[in-house]
Short mmCIF file of N, CA, C and O in Angstrom, two decimals:
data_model
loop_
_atom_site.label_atom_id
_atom_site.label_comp_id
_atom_site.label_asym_id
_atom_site.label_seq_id
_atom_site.Cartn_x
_atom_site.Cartn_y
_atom_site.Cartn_z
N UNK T 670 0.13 12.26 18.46
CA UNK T 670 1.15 11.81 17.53
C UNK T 670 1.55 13.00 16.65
O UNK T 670 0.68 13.70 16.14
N UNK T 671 2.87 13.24 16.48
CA UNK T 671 3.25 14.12 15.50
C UNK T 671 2.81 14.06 14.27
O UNK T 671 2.45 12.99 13.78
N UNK T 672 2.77 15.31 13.54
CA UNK T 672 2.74 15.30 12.07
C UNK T 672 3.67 14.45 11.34
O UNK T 672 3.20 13.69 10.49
N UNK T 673 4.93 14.47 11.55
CA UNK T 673 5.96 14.09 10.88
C UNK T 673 5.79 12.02 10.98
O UNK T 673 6.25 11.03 10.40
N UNK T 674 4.94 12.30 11.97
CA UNK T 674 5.08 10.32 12.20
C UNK T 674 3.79 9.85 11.69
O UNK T 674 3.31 8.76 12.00
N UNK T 675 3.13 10.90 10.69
CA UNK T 675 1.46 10.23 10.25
C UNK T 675 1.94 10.39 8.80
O UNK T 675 2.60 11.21 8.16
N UNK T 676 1.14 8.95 8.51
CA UNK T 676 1.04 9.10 6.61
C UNK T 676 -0.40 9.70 6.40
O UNK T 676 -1.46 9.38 6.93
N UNK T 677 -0.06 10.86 5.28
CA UNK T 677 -2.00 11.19 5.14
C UNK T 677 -2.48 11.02 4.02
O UNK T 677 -3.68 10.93 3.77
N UNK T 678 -1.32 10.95 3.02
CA UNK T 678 -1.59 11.69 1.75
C UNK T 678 -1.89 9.87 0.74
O UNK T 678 -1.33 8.85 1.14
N UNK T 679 -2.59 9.89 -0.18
CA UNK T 679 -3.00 8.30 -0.49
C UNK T 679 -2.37 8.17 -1.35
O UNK T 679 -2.84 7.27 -2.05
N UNK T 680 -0.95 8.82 -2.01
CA UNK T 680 0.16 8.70 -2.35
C UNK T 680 0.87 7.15 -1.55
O UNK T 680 1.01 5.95 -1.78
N UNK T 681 1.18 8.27 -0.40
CA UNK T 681 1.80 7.24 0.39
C UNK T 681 1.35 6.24 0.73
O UNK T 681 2.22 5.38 0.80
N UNK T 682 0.15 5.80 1.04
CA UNK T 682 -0.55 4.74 1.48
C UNK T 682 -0.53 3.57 -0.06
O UNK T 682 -0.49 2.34 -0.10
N UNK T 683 -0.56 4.20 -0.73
CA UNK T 683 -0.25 3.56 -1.97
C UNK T 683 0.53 2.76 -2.46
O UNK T 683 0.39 1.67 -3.01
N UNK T 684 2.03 3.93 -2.04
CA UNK T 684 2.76 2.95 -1.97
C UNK T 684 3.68 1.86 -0.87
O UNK T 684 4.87 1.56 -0.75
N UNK T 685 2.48 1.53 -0.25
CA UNK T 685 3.30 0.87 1.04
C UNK T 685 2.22 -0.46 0.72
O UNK T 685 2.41 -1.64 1.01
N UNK T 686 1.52 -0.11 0.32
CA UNK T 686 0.57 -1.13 -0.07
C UNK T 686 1.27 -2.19 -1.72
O UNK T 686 1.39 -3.39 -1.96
N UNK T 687 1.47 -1.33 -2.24
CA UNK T 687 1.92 -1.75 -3.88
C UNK T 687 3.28 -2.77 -3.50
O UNK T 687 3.46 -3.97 -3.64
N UNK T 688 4.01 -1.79 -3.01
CA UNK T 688 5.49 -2.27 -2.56
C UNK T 688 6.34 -2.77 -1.71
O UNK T 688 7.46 -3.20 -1.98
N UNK T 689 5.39 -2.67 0.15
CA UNK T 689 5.70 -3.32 1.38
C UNK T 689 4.97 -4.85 1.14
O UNK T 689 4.30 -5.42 0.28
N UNK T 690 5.46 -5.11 2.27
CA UNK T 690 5.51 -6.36 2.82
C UNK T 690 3.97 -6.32 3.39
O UNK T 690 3.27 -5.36 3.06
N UNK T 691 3.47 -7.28 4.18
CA UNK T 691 2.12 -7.44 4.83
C UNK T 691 2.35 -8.82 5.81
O UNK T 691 3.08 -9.78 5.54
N UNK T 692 1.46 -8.62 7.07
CA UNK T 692 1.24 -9.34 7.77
C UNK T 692 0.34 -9.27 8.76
O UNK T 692 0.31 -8.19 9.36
N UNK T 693 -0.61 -10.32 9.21
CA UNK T 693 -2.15 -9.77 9.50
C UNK T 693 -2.32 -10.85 10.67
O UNK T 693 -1.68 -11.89 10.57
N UNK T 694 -3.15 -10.65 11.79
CA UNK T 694 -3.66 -11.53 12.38
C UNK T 694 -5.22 -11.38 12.55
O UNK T 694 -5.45 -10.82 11.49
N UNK T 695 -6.54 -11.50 13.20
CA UNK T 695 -7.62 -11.90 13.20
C UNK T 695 -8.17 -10.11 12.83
O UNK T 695 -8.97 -9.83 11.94
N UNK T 696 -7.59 -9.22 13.63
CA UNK T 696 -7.68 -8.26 14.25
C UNK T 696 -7.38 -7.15 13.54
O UNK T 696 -8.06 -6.13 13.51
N UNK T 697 -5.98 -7.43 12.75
CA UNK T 697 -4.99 -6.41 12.53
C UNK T 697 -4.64 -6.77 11.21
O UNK T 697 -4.55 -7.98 10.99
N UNK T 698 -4.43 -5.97 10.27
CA UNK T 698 -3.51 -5.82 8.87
C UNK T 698 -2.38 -5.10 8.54
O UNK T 698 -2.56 -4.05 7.93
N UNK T 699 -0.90 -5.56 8.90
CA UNK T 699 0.12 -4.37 9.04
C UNK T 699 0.88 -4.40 7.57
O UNK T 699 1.18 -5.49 7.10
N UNK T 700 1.15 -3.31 6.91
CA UNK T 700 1.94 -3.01 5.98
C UNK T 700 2.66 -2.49 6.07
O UNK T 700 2.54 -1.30 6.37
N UNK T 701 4.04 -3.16 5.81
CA UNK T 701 5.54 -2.41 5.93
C UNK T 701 6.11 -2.03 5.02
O UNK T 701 5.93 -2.59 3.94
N UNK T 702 6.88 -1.10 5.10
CA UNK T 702 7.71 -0.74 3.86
C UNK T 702 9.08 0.43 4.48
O UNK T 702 9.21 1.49 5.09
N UNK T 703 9.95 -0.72 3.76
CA UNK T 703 11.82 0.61 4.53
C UNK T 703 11.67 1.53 4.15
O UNK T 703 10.84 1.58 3.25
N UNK T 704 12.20 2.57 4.48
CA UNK T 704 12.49 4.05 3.81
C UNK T 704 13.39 4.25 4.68
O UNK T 704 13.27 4.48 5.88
N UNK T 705 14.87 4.11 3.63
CA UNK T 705 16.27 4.62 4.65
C UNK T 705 16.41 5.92 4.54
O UNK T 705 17.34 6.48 5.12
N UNK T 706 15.50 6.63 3.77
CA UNK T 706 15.75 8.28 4.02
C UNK T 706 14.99 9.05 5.45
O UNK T 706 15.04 10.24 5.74
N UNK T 707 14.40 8.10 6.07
CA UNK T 707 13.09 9.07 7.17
C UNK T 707 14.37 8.59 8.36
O UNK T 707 15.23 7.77 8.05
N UNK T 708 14.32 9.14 9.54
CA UNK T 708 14.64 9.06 10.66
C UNK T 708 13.52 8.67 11.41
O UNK T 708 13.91 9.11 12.49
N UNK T 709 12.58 8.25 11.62
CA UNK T 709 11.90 7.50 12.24
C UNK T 709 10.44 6.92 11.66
O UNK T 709 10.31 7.29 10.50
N UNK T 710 9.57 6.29 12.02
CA UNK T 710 8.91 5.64 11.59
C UNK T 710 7.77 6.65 11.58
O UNK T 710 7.67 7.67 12.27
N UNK T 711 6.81 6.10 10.54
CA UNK T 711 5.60 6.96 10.51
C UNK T 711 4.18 5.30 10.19
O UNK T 711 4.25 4.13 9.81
N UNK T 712 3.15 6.21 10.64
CA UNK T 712 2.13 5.12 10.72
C UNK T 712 1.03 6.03 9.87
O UNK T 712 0.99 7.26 9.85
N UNK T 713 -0.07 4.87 9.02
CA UNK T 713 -1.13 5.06 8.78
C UNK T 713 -2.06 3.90 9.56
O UNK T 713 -1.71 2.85 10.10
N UNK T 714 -3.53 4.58 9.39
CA UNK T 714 -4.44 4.12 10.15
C UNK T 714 -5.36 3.78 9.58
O UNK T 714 -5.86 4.89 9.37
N UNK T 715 -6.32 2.77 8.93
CA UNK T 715 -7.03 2.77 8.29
C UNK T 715 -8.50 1.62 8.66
O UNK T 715 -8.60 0.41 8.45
N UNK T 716 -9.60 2.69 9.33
CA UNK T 716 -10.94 2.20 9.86
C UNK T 716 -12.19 2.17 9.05
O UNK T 716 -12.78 3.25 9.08
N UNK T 717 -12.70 1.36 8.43
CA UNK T 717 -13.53 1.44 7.46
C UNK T 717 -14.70 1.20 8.56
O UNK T 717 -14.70 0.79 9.72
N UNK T 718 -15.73 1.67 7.63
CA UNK T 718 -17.06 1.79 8.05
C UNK T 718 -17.79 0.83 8.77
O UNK T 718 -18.77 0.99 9.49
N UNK T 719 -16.80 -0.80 8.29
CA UNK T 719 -17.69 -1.93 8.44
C UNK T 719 -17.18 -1.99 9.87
O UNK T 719 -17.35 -3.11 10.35
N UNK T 720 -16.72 -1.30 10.52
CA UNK T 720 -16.36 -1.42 12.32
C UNK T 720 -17.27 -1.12 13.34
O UNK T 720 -17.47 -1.53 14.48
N UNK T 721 -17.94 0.07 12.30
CA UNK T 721 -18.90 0.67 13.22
C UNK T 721 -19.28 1.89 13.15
O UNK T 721 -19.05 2.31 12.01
N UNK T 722 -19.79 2.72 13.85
CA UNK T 722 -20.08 4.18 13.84
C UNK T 722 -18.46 5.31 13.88
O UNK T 722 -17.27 5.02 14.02
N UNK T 723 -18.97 6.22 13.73
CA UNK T 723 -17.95 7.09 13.73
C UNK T 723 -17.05 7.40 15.18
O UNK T 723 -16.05 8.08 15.40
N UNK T 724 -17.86 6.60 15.99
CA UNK T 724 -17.57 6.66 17.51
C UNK T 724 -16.56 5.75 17.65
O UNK T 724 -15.39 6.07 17.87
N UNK T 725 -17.07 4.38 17.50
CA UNK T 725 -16.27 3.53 17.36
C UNK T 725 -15.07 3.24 16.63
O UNK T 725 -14.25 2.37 16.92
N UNK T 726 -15.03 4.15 15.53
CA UNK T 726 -13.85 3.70 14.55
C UNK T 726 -12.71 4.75 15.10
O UNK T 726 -11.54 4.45 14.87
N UNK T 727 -12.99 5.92 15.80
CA UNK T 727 -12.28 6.88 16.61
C UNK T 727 -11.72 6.21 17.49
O UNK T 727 -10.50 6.14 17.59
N UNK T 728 -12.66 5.54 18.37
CA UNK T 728 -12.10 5.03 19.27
C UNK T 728 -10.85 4.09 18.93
O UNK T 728 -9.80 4.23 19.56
N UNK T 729 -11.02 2.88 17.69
CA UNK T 729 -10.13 2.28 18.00
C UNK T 729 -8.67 3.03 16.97
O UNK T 729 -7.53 2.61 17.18
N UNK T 730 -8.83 3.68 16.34
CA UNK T 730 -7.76 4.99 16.01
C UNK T 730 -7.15 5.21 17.38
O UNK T 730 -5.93 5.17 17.51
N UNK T 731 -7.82 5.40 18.22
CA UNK T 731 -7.47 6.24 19.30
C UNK T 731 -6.42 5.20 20.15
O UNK T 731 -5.55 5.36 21.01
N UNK T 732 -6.95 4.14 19.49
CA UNK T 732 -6.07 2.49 20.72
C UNK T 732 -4.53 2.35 19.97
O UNK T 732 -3.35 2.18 20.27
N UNK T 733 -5.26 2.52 18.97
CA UNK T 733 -3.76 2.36 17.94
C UNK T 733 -2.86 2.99 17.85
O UNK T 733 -1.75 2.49 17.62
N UNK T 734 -3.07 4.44 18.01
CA UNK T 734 -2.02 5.52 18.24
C UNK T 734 -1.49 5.22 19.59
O UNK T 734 -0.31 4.89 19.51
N UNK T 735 -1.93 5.22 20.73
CA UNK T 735 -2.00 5.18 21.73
C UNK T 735 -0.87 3.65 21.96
O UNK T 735 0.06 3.72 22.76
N UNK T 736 -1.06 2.69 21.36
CA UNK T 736 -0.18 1.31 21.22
C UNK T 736 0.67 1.73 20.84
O UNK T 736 1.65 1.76 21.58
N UNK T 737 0.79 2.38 19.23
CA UNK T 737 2.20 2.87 18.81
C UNK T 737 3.10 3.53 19.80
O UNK T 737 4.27 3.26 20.09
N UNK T 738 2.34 4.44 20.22
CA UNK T 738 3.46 5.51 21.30
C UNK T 738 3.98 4.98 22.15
O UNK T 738 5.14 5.25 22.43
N UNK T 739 3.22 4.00 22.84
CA UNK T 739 3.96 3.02 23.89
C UNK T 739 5.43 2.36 23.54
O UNK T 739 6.55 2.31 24.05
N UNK T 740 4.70 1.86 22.24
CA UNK T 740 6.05 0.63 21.88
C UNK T 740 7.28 1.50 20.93
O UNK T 740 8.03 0.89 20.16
N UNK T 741 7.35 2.95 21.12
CA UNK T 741 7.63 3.70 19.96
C UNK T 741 9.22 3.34 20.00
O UNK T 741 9.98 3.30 19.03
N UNK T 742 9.55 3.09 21.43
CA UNK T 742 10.92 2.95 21.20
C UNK T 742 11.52 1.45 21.27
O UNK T 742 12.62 1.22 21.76
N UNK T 743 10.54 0.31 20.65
CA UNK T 743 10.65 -0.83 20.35
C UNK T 743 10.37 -0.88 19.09
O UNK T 743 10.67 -1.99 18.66
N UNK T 744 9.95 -0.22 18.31
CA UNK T 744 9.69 0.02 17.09
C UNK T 744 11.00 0.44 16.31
O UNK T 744 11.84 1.31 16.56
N UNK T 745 10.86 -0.51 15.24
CA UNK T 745 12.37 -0.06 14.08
C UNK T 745 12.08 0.80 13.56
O UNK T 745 10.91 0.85 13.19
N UNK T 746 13.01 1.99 13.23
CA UNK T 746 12.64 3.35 12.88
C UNK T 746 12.91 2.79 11.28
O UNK T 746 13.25 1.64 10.99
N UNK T 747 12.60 4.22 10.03
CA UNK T 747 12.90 3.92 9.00
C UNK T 747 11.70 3.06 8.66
O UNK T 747 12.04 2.30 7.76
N UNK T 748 11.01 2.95 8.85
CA UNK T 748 9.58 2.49 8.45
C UNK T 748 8.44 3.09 8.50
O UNK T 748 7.84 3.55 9.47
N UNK T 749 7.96 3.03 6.68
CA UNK T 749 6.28 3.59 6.80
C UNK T 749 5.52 2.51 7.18
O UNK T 749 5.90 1.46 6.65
N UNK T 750 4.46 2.37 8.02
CA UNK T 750 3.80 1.19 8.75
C UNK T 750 1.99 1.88 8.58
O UNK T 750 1.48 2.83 9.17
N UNK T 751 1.30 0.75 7.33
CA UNK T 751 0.03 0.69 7.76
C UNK T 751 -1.21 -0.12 8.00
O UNK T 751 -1.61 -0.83 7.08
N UNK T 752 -1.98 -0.09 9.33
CA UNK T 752 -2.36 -0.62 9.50
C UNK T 752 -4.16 -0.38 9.51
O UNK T 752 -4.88 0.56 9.85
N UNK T 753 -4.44 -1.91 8.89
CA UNK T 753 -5.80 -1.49 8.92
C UNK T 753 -6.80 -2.78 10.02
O UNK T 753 -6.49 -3.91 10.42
N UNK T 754 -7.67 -2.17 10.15
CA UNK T 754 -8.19 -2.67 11.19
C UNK T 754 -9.30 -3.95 10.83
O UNK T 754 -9.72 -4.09 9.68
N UNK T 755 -9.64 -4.68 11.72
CA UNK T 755 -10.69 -5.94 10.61
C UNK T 755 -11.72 -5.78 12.07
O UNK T 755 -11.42 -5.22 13.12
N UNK T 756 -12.88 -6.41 11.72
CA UNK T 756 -14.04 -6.27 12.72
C UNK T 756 -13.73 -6.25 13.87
O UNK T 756 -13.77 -5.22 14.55
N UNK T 757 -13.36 -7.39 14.31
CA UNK T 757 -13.21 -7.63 15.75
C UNK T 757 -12.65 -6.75 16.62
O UNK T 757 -12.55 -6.97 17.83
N UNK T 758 -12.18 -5.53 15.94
CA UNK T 758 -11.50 -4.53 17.21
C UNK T 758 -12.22 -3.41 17.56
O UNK T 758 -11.89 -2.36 18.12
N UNK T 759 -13.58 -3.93 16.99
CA UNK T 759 -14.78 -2.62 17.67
C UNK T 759 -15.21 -3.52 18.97
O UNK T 759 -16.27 -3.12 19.44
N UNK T 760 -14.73 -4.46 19.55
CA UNK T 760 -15.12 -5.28 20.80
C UNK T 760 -13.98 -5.15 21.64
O UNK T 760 -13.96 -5.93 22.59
N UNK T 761 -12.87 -4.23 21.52
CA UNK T 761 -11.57 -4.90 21.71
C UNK T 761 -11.65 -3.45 23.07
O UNK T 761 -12.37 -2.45 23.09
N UNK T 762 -10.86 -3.81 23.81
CA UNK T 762 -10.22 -2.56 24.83
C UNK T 762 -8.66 -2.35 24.12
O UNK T 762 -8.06 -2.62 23.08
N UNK T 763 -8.46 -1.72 25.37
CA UNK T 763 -6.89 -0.76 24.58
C UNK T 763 -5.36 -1.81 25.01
O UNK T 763 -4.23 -1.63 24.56
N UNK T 764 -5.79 -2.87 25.96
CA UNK T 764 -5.11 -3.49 26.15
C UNK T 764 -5.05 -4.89 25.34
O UNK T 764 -4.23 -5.78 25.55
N UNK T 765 -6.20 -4.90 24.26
CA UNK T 765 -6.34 -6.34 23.62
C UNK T 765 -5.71 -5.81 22.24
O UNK T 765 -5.10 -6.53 21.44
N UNK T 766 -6.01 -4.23 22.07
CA UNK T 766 -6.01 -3.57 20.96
C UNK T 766 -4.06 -3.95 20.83
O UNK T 766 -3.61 -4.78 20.04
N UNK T 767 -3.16 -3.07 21.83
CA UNK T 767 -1.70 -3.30 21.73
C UNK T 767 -1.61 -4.61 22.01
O UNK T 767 -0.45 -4.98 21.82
N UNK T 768 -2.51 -5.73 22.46
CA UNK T 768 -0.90 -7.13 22.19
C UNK T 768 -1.42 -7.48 21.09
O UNK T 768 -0.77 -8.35 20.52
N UNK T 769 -2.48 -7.08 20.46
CA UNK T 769 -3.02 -7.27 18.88
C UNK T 769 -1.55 -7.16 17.87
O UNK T 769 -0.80 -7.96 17.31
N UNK T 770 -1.68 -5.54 18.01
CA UNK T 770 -0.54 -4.68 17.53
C UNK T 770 0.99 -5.40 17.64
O UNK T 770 1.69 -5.70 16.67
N UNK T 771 1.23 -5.54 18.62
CA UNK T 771 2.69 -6.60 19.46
C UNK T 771 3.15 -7.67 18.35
O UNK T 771 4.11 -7.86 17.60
N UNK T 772 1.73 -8.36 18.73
CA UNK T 772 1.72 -9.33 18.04
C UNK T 772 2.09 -9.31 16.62
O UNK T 772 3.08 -9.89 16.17
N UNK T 773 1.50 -8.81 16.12
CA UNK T 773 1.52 -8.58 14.60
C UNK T 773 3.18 -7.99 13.97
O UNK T 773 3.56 -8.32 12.85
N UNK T 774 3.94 -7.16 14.82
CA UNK T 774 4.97 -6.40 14.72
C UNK T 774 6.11 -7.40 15.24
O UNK T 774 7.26 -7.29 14.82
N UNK T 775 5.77 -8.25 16.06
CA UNK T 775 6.96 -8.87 16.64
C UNK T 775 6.99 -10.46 15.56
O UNK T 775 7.96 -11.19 15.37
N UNK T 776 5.65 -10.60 15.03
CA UNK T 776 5.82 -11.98 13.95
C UNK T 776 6.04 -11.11 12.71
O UNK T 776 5.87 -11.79 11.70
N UNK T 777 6.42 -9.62 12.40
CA UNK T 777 6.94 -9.73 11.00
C UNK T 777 8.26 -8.68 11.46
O UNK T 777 8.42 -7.52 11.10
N UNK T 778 8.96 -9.34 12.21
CA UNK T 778 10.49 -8.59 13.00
C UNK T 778 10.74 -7.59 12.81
O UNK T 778 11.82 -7.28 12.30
N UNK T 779 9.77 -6.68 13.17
CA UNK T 779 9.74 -5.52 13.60
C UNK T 779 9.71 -4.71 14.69
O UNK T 779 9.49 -3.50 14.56
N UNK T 780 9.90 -5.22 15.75
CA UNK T 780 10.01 -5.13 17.19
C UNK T 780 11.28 -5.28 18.19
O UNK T 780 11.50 -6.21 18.96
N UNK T 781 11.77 -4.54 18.04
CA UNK T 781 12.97 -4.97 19.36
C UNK T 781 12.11 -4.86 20.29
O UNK T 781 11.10 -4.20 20.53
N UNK T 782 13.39 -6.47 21.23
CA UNK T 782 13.24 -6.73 22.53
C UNK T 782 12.93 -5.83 23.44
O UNK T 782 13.45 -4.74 23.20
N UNK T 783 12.08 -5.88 24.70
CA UNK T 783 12.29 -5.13 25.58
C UNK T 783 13.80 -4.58 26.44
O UNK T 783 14.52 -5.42 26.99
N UNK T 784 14.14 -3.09 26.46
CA UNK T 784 15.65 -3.14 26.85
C UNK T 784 15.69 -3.10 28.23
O UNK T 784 16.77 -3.13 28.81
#
């Protein structure tokens, strides 16, 4: 994933949290927030300890990026997007991990249709 498409700084995470929107399923915690000044969307990632080892919380970083890029051009640009992760996705593969993700993006209409 590019630089330009990662939030790092806890500025930003701050304020997407303070001021976006939210929507979560068992799995997943997504925070939205517009920004009509960016040309495309940027993501944060956020794996706390209670997931697992340092192995595991990589790993599912690794599912999530990996989901984003897929759906990147179903994804509404102009959005900081972050998501944090809840237990159950240290059990998860990479294919439970994106319709997790899907899911979560297409119930808070953020997803165009497949073209």
């Amino acid at each position: 994933m590019k630089k330009a498409y990662r939030i790092k700084k806890n500025e930003d995470f701050q304020k997407v949290f303070k001021h976006g929107e939210s929507f979560a399923n068992r799995q997943l915690v997504l925070y939205y927030l517009k920004k009509s000044d960016q040309n495309h969307f940027r993501i944060g990632l956020s794996v706390s300890k209670k997931i697992g080892p340092a192995v595991v919380r990589n790993q599912v970083k690794r599912y999530l990026r990996q989901a984003f890029h897929e759906l990147e051009d179903q994804i509404h640009p102009h959005y900081d997007y972050v998501v944090i992760a809840r237990k159950p996705t240290n059990q998860m593969n990479f294919h439970e991990t994106k319709r997790s993700l899907t899911h979560v993006l297409s119930r808070s209409k953020l997803l165009n249709k497949k073209k």
